[in-house]
mmCIF file of C-alpha atoms in Angstrom:
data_model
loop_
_atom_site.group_PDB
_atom_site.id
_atom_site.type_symbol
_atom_site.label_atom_id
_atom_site.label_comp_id
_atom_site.label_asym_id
_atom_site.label_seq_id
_atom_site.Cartn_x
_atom_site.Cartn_y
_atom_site.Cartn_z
ATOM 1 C CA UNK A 1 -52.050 -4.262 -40.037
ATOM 2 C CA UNK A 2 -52.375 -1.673 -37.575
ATOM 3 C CA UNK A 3 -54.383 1.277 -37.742
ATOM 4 C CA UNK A 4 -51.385 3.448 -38.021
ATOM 5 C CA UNK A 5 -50.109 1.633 -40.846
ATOM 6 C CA UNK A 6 -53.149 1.912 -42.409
ATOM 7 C CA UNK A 7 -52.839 5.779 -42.237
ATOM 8 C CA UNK A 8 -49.392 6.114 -43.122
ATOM 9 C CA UNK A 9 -49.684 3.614 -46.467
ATOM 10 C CA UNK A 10 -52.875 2.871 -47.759
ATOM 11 C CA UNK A 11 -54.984 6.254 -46.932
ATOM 12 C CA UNK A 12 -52.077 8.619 -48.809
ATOM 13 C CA UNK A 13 -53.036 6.488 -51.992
ATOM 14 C CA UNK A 14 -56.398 7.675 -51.971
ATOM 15 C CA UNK A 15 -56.134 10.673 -54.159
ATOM 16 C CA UNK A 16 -54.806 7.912 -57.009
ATOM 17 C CA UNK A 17 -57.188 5.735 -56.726
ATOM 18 C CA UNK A 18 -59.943 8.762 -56.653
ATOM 19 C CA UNK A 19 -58.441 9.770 -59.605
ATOM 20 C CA UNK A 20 -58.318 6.338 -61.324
ATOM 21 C CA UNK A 21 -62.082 5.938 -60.324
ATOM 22 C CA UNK A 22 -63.042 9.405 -61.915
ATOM 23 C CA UNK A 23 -61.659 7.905 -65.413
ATOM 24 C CA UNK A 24 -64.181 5.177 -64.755
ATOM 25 C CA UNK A 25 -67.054 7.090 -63.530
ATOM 26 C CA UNK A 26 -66.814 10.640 -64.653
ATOM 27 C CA UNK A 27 -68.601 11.971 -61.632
ATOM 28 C CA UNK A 28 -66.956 13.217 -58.422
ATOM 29 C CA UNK A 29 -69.412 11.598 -55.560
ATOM 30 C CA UNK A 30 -69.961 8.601 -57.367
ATOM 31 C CA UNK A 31 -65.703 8.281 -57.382
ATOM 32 C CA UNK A 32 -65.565 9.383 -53.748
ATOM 33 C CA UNK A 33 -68.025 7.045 -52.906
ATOM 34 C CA UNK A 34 -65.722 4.127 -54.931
ATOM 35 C CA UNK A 35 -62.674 4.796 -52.840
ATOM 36 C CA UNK A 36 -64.388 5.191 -49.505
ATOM 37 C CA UNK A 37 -65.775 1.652 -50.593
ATOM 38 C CA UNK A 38 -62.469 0.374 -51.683
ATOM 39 C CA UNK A 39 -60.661 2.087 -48.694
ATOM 40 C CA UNK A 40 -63.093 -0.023 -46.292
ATOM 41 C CA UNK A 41 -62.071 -3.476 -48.464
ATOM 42 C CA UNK A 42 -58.723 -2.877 -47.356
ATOM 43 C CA UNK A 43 -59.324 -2.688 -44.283
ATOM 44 C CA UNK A 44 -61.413 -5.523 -44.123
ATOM 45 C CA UNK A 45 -58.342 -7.752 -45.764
ATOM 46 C CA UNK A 46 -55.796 -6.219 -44.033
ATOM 47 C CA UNK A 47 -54.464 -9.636 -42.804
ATOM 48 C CA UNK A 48 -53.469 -10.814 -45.972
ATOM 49 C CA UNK A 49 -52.107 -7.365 -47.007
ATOM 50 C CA UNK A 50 -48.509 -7.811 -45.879
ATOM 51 C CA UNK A 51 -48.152 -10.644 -47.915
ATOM 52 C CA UNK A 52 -48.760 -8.580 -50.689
ATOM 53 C CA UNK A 53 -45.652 -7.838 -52.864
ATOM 54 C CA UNK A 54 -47.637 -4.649 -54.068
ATOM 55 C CA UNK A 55 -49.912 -3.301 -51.921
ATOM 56 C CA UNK A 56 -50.523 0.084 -54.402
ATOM 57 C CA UNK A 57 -51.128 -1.669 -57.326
ATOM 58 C CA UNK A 58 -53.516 -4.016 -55.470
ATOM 59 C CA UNK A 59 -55.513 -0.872 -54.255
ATOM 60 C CA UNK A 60 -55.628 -0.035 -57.812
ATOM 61 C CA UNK A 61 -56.910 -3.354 -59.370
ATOM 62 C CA UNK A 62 -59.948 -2.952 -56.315
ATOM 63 C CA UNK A 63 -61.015 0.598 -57.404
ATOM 64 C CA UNK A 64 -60.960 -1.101 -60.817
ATOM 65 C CA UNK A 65 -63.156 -3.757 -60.065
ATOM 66 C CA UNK A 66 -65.621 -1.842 -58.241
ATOM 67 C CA UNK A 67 -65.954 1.254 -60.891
ATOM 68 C CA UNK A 68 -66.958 -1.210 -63.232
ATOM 69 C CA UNK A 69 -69.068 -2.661 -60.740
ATOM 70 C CA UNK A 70 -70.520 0.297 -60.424
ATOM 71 C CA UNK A 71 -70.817 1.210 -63.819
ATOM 72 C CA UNK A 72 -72.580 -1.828 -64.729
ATOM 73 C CA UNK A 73 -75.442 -1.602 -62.193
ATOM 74 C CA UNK A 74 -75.676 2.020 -62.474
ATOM 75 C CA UNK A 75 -76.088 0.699 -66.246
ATOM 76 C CA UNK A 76 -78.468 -1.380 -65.688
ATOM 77 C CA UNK A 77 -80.791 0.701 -63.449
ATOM 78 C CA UNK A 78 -80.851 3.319 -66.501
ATOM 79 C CA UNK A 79 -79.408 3.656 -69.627
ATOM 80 C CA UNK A 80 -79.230 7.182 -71.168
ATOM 81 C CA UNK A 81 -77.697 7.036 -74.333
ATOM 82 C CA UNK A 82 -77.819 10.958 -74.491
ATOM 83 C CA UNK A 83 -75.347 11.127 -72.096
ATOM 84 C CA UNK A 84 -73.484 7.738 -73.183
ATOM 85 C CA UNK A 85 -73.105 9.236 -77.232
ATOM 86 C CA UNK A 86 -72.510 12.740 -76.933
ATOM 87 C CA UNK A 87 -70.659 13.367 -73.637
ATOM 88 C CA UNK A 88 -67.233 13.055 -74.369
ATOM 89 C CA UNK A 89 -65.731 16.406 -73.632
ATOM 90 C CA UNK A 90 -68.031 17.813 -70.629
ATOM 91 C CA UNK A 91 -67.239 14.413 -67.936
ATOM 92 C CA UNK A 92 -64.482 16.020 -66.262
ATOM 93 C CA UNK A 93 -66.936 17.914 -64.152
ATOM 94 C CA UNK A 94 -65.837 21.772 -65.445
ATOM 95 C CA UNK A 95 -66.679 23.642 -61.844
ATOM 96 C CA UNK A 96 -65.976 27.266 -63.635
ATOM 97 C CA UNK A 97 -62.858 27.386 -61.116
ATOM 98 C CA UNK A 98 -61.331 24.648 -63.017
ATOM 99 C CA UNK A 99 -61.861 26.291 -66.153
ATOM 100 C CA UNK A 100 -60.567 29.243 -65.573
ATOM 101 C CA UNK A 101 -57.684 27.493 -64.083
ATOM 102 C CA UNK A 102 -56.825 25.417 -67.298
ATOM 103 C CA UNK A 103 -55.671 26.678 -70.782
ATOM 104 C CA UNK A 104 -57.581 26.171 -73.790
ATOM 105 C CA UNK A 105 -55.113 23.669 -75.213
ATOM 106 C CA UNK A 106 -55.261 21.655 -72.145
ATOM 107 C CA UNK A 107 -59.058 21.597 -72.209
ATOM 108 C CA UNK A 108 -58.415 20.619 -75.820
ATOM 109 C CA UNK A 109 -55.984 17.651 -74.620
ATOM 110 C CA UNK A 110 -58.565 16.504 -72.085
ATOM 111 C CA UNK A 111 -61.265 16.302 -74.188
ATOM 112 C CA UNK A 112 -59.222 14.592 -76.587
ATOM 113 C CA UNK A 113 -58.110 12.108 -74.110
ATOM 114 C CA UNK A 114 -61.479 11.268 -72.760
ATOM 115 C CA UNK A 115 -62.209 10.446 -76.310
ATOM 116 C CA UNK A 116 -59.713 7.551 -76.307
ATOM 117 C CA UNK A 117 -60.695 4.181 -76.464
ATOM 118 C CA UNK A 118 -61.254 2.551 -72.587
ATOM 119 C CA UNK A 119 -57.841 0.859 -72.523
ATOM 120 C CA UNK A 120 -55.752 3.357 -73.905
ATOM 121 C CA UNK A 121 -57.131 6.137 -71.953
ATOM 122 C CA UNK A 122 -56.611 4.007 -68.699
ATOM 123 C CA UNK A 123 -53.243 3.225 -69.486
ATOM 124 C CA UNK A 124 -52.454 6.737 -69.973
ATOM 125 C CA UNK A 125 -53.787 7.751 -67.034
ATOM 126 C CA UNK A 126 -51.879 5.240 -65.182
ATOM 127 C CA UNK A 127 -48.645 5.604 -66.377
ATOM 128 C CA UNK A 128 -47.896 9.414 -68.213
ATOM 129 C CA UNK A 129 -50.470 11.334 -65.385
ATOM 130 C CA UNK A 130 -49.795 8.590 -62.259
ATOM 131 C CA UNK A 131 -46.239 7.404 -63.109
ATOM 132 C CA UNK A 132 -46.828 3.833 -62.768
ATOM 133 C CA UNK A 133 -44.019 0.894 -63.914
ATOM 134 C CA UNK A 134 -45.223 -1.275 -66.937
ATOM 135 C CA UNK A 135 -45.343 -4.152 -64.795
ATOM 136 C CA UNK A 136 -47.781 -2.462 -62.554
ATOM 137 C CA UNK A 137 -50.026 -1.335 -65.203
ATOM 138 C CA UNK A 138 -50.382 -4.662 -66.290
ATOM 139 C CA UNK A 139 -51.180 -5.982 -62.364
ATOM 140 C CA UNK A 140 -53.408 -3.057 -62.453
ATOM 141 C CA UNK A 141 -55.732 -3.712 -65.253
ATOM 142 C CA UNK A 142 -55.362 -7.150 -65.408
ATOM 143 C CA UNK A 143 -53.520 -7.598 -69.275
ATOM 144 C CA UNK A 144 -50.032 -8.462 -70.268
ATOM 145 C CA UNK A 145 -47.028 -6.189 -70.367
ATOM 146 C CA UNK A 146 -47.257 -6.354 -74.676
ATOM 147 C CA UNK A 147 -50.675 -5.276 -74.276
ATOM 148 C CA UNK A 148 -49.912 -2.509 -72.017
ATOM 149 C CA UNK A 149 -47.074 -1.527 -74.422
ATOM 150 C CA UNK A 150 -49.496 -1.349 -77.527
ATOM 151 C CA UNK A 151 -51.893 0.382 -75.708
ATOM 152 C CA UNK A 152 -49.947 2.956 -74.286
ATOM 153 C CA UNK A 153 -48.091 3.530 -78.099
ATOM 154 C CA UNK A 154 -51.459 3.858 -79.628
ATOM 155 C CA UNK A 155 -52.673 6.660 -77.133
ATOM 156 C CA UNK A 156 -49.538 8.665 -77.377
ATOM 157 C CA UNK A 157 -49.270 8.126 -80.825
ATOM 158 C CA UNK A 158 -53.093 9.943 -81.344
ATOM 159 C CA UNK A 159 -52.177 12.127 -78.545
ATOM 160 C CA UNK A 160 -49.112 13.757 -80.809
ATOM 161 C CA UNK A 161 -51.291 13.381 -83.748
ATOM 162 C CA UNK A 162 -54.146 15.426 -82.072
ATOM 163 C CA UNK A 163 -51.275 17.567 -80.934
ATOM 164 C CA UNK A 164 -49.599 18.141 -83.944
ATOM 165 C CA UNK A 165 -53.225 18.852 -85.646
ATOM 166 C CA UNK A 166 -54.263 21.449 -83.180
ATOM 167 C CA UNK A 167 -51.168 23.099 -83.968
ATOM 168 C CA UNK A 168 -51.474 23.299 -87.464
ATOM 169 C CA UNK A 169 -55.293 23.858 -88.082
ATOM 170 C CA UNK A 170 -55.789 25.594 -84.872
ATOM 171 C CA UNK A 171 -58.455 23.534 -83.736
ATOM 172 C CA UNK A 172 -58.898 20.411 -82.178
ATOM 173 C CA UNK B 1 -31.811 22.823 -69.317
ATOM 174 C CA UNK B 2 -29.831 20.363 -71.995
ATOM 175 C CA UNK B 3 -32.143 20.762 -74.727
ATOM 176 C CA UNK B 4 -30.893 18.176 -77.236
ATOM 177 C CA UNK B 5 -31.367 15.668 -74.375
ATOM 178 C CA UNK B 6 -34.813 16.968 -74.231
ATOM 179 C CA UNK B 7 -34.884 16.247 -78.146
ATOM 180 C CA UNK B 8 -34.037 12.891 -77.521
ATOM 181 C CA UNK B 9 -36.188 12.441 -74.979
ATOM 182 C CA UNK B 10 -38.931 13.045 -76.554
ATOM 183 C CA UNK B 11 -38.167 11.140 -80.217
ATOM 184 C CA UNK B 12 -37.715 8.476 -76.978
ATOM 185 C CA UNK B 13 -41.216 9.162 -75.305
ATOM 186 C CA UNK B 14 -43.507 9.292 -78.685
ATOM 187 C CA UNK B 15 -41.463 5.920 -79.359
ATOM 188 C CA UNK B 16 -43.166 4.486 -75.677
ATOM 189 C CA UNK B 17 -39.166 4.040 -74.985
ATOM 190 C CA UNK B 18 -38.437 6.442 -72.142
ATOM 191 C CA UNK B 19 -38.304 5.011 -68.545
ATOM 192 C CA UNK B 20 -40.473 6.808 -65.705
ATOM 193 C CA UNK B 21 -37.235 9.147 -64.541
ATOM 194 C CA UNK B 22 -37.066 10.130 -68.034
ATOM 195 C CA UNK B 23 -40.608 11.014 -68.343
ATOM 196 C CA UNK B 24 -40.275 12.578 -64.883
ATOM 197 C CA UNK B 25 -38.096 14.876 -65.728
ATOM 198 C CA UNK B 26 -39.696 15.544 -69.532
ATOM 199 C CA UNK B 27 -42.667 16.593 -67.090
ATOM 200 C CA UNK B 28 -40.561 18.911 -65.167
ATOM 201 C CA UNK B 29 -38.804 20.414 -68.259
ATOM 202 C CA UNK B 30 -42.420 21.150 -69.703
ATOM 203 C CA UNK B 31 -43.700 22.563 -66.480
ATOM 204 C CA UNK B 32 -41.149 24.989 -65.993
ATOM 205 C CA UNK B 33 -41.758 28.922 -67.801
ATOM 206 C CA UNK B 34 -38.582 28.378 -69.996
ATOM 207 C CA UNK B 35 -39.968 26.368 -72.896
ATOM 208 C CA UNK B 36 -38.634 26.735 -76.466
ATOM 209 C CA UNK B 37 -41.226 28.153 -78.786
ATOM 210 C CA UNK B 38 -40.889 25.073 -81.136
ATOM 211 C CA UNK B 39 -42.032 23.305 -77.911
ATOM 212 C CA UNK B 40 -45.412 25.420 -77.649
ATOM 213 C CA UNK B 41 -47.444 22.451 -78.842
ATOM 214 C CA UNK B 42 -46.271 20.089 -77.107
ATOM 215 C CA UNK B 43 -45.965 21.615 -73.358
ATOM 216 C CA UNK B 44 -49.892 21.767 -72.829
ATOM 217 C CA UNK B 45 -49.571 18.061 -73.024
ATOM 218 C CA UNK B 46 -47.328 17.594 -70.209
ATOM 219 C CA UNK B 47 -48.798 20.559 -68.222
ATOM 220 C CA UNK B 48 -52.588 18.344 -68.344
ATOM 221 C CA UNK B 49 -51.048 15.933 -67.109
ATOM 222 C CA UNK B 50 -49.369 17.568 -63.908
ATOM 223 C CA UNK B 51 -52.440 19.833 -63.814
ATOM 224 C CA UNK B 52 -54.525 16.221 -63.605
ATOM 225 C CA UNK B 53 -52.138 15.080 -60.921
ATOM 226 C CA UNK B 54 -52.627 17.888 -58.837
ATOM 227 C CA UNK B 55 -56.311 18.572 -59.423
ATOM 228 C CA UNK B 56 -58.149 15.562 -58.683
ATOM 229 C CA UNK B 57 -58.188 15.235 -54.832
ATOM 230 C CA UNK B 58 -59.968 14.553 -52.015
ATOM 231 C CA UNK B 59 -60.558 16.725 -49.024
ATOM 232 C CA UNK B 60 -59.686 16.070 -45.761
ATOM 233 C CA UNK B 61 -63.376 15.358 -44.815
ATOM 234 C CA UNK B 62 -62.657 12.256 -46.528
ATOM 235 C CA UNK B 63 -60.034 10.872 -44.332
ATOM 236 C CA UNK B 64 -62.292 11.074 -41.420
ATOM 237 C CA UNK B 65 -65.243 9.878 -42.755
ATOM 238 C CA UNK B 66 -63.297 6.577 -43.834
ATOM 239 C CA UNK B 67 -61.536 6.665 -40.533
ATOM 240 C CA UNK B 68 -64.767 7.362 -38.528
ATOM 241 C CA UNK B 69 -66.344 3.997 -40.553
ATOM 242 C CA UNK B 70 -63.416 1.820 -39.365
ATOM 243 C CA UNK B 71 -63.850 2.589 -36.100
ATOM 244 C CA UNK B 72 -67.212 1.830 -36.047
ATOM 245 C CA UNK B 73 -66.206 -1.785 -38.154
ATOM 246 C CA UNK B 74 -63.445 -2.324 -35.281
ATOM 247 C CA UNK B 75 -66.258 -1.477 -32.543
ATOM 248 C CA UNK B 76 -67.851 -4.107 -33.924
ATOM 249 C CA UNK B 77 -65.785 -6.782 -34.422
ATOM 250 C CA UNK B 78 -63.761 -6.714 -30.944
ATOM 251 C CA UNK B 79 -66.904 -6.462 -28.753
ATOM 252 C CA UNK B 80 -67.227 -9.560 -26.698
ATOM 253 C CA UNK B 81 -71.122 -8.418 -26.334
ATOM 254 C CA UNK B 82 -71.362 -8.652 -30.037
ATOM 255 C CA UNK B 83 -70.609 -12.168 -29.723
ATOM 256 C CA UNK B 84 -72.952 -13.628 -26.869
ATOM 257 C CA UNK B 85 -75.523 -11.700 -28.406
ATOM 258 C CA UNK B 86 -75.237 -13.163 -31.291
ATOM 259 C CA UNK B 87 -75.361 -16.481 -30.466
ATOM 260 C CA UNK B 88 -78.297 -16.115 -28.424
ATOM 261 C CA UNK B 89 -80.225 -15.055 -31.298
ATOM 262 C CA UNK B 90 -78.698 -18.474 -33.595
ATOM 263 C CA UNK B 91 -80.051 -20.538 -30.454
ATOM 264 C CA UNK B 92 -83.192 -18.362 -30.570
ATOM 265 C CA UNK B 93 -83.757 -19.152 -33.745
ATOM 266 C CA UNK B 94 -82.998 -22.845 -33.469
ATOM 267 C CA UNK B 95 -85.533 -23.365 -30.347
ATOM 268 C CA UNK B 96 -88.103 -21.480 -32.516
ATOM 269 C CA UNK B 97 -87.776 -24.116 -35.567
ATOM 270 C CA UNK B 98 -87.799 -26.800 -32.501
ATOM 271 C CA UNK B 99 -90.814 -25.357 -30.957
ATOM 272 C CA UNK B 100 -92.592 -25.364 -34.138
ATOM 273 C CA UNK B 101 -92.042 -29.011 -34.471
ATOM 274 C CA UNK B 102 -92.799 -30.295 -31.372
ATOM 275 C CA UNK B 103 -96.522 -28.106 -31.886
ATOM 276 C CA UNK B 104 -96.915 -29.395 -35.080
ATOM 277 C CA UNK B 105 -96.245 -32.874 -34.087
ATOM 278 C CA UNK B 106 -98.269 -32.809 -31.015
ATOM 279 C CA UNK B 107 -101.539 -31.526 -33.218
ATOM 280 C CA UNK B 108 -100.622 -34.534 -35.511
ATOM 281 C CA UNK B 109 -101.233 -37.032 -33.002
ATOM 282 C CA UNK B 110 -103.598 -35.894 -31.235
ATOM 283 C CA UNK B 111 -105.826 -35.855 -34.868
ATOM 284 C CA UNK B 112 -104.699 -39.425 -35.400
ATOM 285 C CA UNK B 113 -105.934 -40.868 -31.531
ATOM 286 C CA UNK B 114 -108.987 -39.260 -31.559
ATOM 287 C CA UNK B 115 -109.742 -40.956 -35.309
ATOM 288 C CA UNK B 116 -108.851 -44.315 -33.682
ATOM 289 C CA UNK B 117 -110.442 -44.041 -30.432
ATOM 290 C CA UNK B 118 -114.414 -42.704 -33.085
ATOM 291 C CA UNK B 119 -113.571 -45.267 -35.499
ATOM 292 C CA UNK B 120 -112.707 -48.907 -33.942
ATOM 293 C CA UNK B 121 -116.382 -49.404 -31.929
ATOM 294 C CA UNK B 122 -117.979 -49.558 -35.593
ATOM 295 C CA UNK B 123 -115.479 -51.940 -36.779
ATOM 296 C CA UNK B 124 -115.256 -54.464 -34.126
ATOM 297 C CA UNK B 125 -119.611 -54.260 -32.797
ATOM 298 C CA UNK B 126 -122.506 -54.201 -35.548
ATOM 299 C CA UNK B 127 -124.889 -55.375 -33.259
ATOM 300 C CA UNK B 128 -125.858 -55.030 -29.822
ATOM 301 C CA UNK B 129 -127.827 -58.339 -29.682
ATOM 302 C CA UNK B 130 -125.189 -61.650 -30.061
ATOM 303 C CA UNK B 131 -128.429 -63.916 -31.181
ATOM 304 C CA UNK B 132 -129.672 -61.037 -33.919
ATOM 305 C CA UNK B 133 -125.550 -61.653 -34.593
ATOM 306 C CA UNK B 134 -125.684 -65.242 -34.645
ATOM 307 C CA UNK B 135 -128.704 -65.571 -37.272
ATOM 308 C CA UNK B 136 -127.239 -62.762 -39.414
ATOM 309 C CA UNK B 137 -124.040 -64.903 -39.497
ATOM 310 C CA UNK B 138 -125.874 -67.694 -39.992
ATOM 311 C CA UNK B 139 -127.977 -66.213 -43.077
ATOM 312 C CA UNK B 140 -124.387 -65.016 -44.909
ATOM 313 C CA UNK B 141 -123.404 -68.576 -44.339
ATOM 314 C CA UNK B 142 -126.372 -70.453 -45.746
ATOM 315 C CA UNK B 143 -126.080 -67.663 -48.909
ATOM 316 C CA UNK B 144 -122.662 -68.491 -49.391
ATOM 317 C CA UNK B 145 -123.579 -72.501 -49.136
ATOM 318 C CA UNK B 146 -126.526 -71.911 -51.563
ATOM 319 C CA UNK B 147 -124.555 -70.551 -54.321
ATOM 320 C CA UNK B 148 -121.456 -72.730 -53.921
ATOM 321 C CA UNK B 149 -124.140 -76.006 -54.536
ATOM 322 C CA UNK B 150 -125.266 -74.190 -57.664
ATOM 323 C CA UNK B 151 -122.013 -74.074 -58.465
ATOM 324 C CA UNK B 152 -121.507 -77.910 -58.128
ATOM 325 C CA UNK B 153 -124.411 -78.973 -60.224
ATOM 326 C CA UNK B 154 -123.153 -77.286 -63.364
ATOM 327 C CA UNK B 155 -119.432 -78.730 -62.456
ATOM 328 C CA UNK B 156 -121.576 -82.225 -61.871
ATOM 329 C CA UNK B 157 -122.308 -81.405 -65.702
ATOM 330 C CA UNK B 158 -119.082 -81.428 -67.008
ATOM 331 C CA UNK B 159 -118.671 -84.499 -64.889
ATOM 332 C CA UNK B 160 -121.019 -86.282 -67.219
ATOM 333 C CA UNK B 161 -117.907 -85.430 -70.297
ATOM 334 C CA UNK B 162 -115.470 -86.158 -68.506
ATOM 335 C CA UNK B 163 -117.099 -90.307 -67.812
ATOM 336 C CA UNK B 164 -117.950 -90.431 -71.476
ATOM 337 C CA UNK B 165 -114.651 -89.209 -72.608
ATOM 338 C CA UNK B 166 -113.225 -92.460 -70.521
ATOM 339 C CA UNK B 167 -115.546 -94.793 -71.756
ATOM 340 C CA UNK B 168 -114.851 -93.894 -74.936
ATOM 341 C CA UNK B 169 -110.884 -94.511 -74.076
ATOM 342 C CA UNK B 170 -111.755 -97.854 -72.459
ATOM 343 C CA UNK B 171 -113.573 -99.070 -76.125
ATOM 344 C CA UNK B 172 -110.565 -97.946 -78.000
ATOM 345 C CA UNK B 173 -108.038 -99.704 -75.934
ATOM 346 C CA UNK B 174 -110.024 -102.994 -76.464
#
């Protein structure tokens, strides 16, 4: 793979798999930082890559496997159960512009979503905010199609449940 | 907009039934200004996650810096310099393991000759003088002879058994 093709169809992924490593990681550098890391993988393997049947999806499964990576040894170097228990609304990174910029009831959402258990907040992410196929969800994370069905009917099913709560009740 | 489709749609999407076009374009319906007021609810939900879309992403800054590393990497790995310098240091290192060796070894045996060469005059000369030699051979003869008679007389003893013993046999058989 040339450099050209690697600008024109791995780099535009980027901003997925930044976002993908974010879920993971919850803070901005430490997700750039992923995907710069990835990015250079790719590049590295990019002999094998046109054998690929999907090169996107493969991206994907990388900035999986090296947010967890990175989660473990950051892990291991400190835990901080403060931050591990409590922090379940404030990961997103609020800069006051993005705030502003969001509604209440989307903040609400988010919160709510970050809340989710791991697999159900992945799949989620992957397929209602990216718009991936079942079939590459499940390449993605590494389970099988039911389980990426189940998943993904649990999450929306508390999602509209949250939804429907927030609404009545007024608070979320 | 139809909105019973929209309906549908969504009894569809809460059922994990809808394909991606159809959740495309429940994503565009909710992002538009012209939702329903029995739809209030629900169109934050769809808005996060265009808002999500659209928010998280990476500066320009970030192409280059990637771009700027694999350039360096391809430096790297098409330099023909890269190469021959790297194998002189693998042969460096190899002659250095060598050279240790041979140093060691060379030590080794020179500690072992020079043992040899102090300790084989003791061994093979005890005396300067060969007739002071000859009587002190002589003497650890004579020594050895001395005690090897004493020996015999007390085997001469059991000689004395050994006659009466056959005696005694001869008598019997007569």
């Amino acid at each position: 793979m040339s450099l050209e093709q690697f600008k024109t169809r791995v780099l535009p992924v980027k901003d997925k798999l930044y976002r993908f490593a974010l879920r993971f990681l919850k803070d901005e550098d430490d997700a750039r930082d992923v995907v710069q890391e990835v990015l250079i993988k790719v590049w590295n393997k990019r002999d094998g890559m046109n054998q690929l049947e999907n090169m996107e999806a493969w991206c994907m499964r990388i900035t999986r496997n090296v947010s967890l990576d990175r989660l473990k040894s950051k892990h291991s170097k400190y835990t901080d159960p403060m931050r591990e228990g409590f922090d379940v609304s404030g990961g997103e990174n609020e800069t006051p512009y993005r705030a502003a910029e969001m509604s209440d009831m989307m903040k609400n959402i988010g919160s709510f979503i970050e809340a989710l258990p791991e697999k159900q907040r992945q799949v989620i992410q992957l397929r209602d905010v990216e718009g991936y196929s079942y079939k590459e969800i499940s390449d993605i994370l590494e389970i099988d199609m039911n389980q990426v069905k189940v998943n993904l009917f649990r999450a929306r099913k508390a999602v509209k449940e949250s939804l429907l709560n927030i609404n009545a009740y007024g608070l979320g | 907009m139809d909105l019973d489709r929209i309906e549908q749609l969504l009894a569809k999407y809460w059922d994990c039934e809808t394909t991606l076009e159809e959740e495309k374009e429940l994503r565009k319906f909710f992002n538009s200004d012209s939702v329903p007021t029995r739809w209030q609810a629900i169109a934050p939900l769809f808005r996060y996650y265009e808002h999500e879309k659209k928010n998280g992403q990476l500066d320009g800054l970030f192409d280059e810096q990637v771009l700027a590393q694999i350039d360096t990497k391809r430096a790297e790995s098409t330099g023909d310099k890269g190469k021959v310098v790297r194998m002189f240091y693998d042969i460096a290192k190899v002659a250095a393991v060598v050279l240790i060796l041979v140093t060691a070894g060379y030590f080794v045996r020179e500690e072992y000759l020079n043992k040899k060469d102090k300790m084989d005059p003791y061994i093979a000369d005890t005396f300067e003088d060969p007739k002071e030699a000859f009587e002190e051979t002589k003497k650890a003869l004579m020594l050895i002879s001395k005690n090897f008679n004493k020996g015999r007389k007390e085997v001469e003893k059991v000689g004395v058994f050994s006659e009466a013993q056959e005696k005694i046999k001869e008598t019997e058989a007569l």
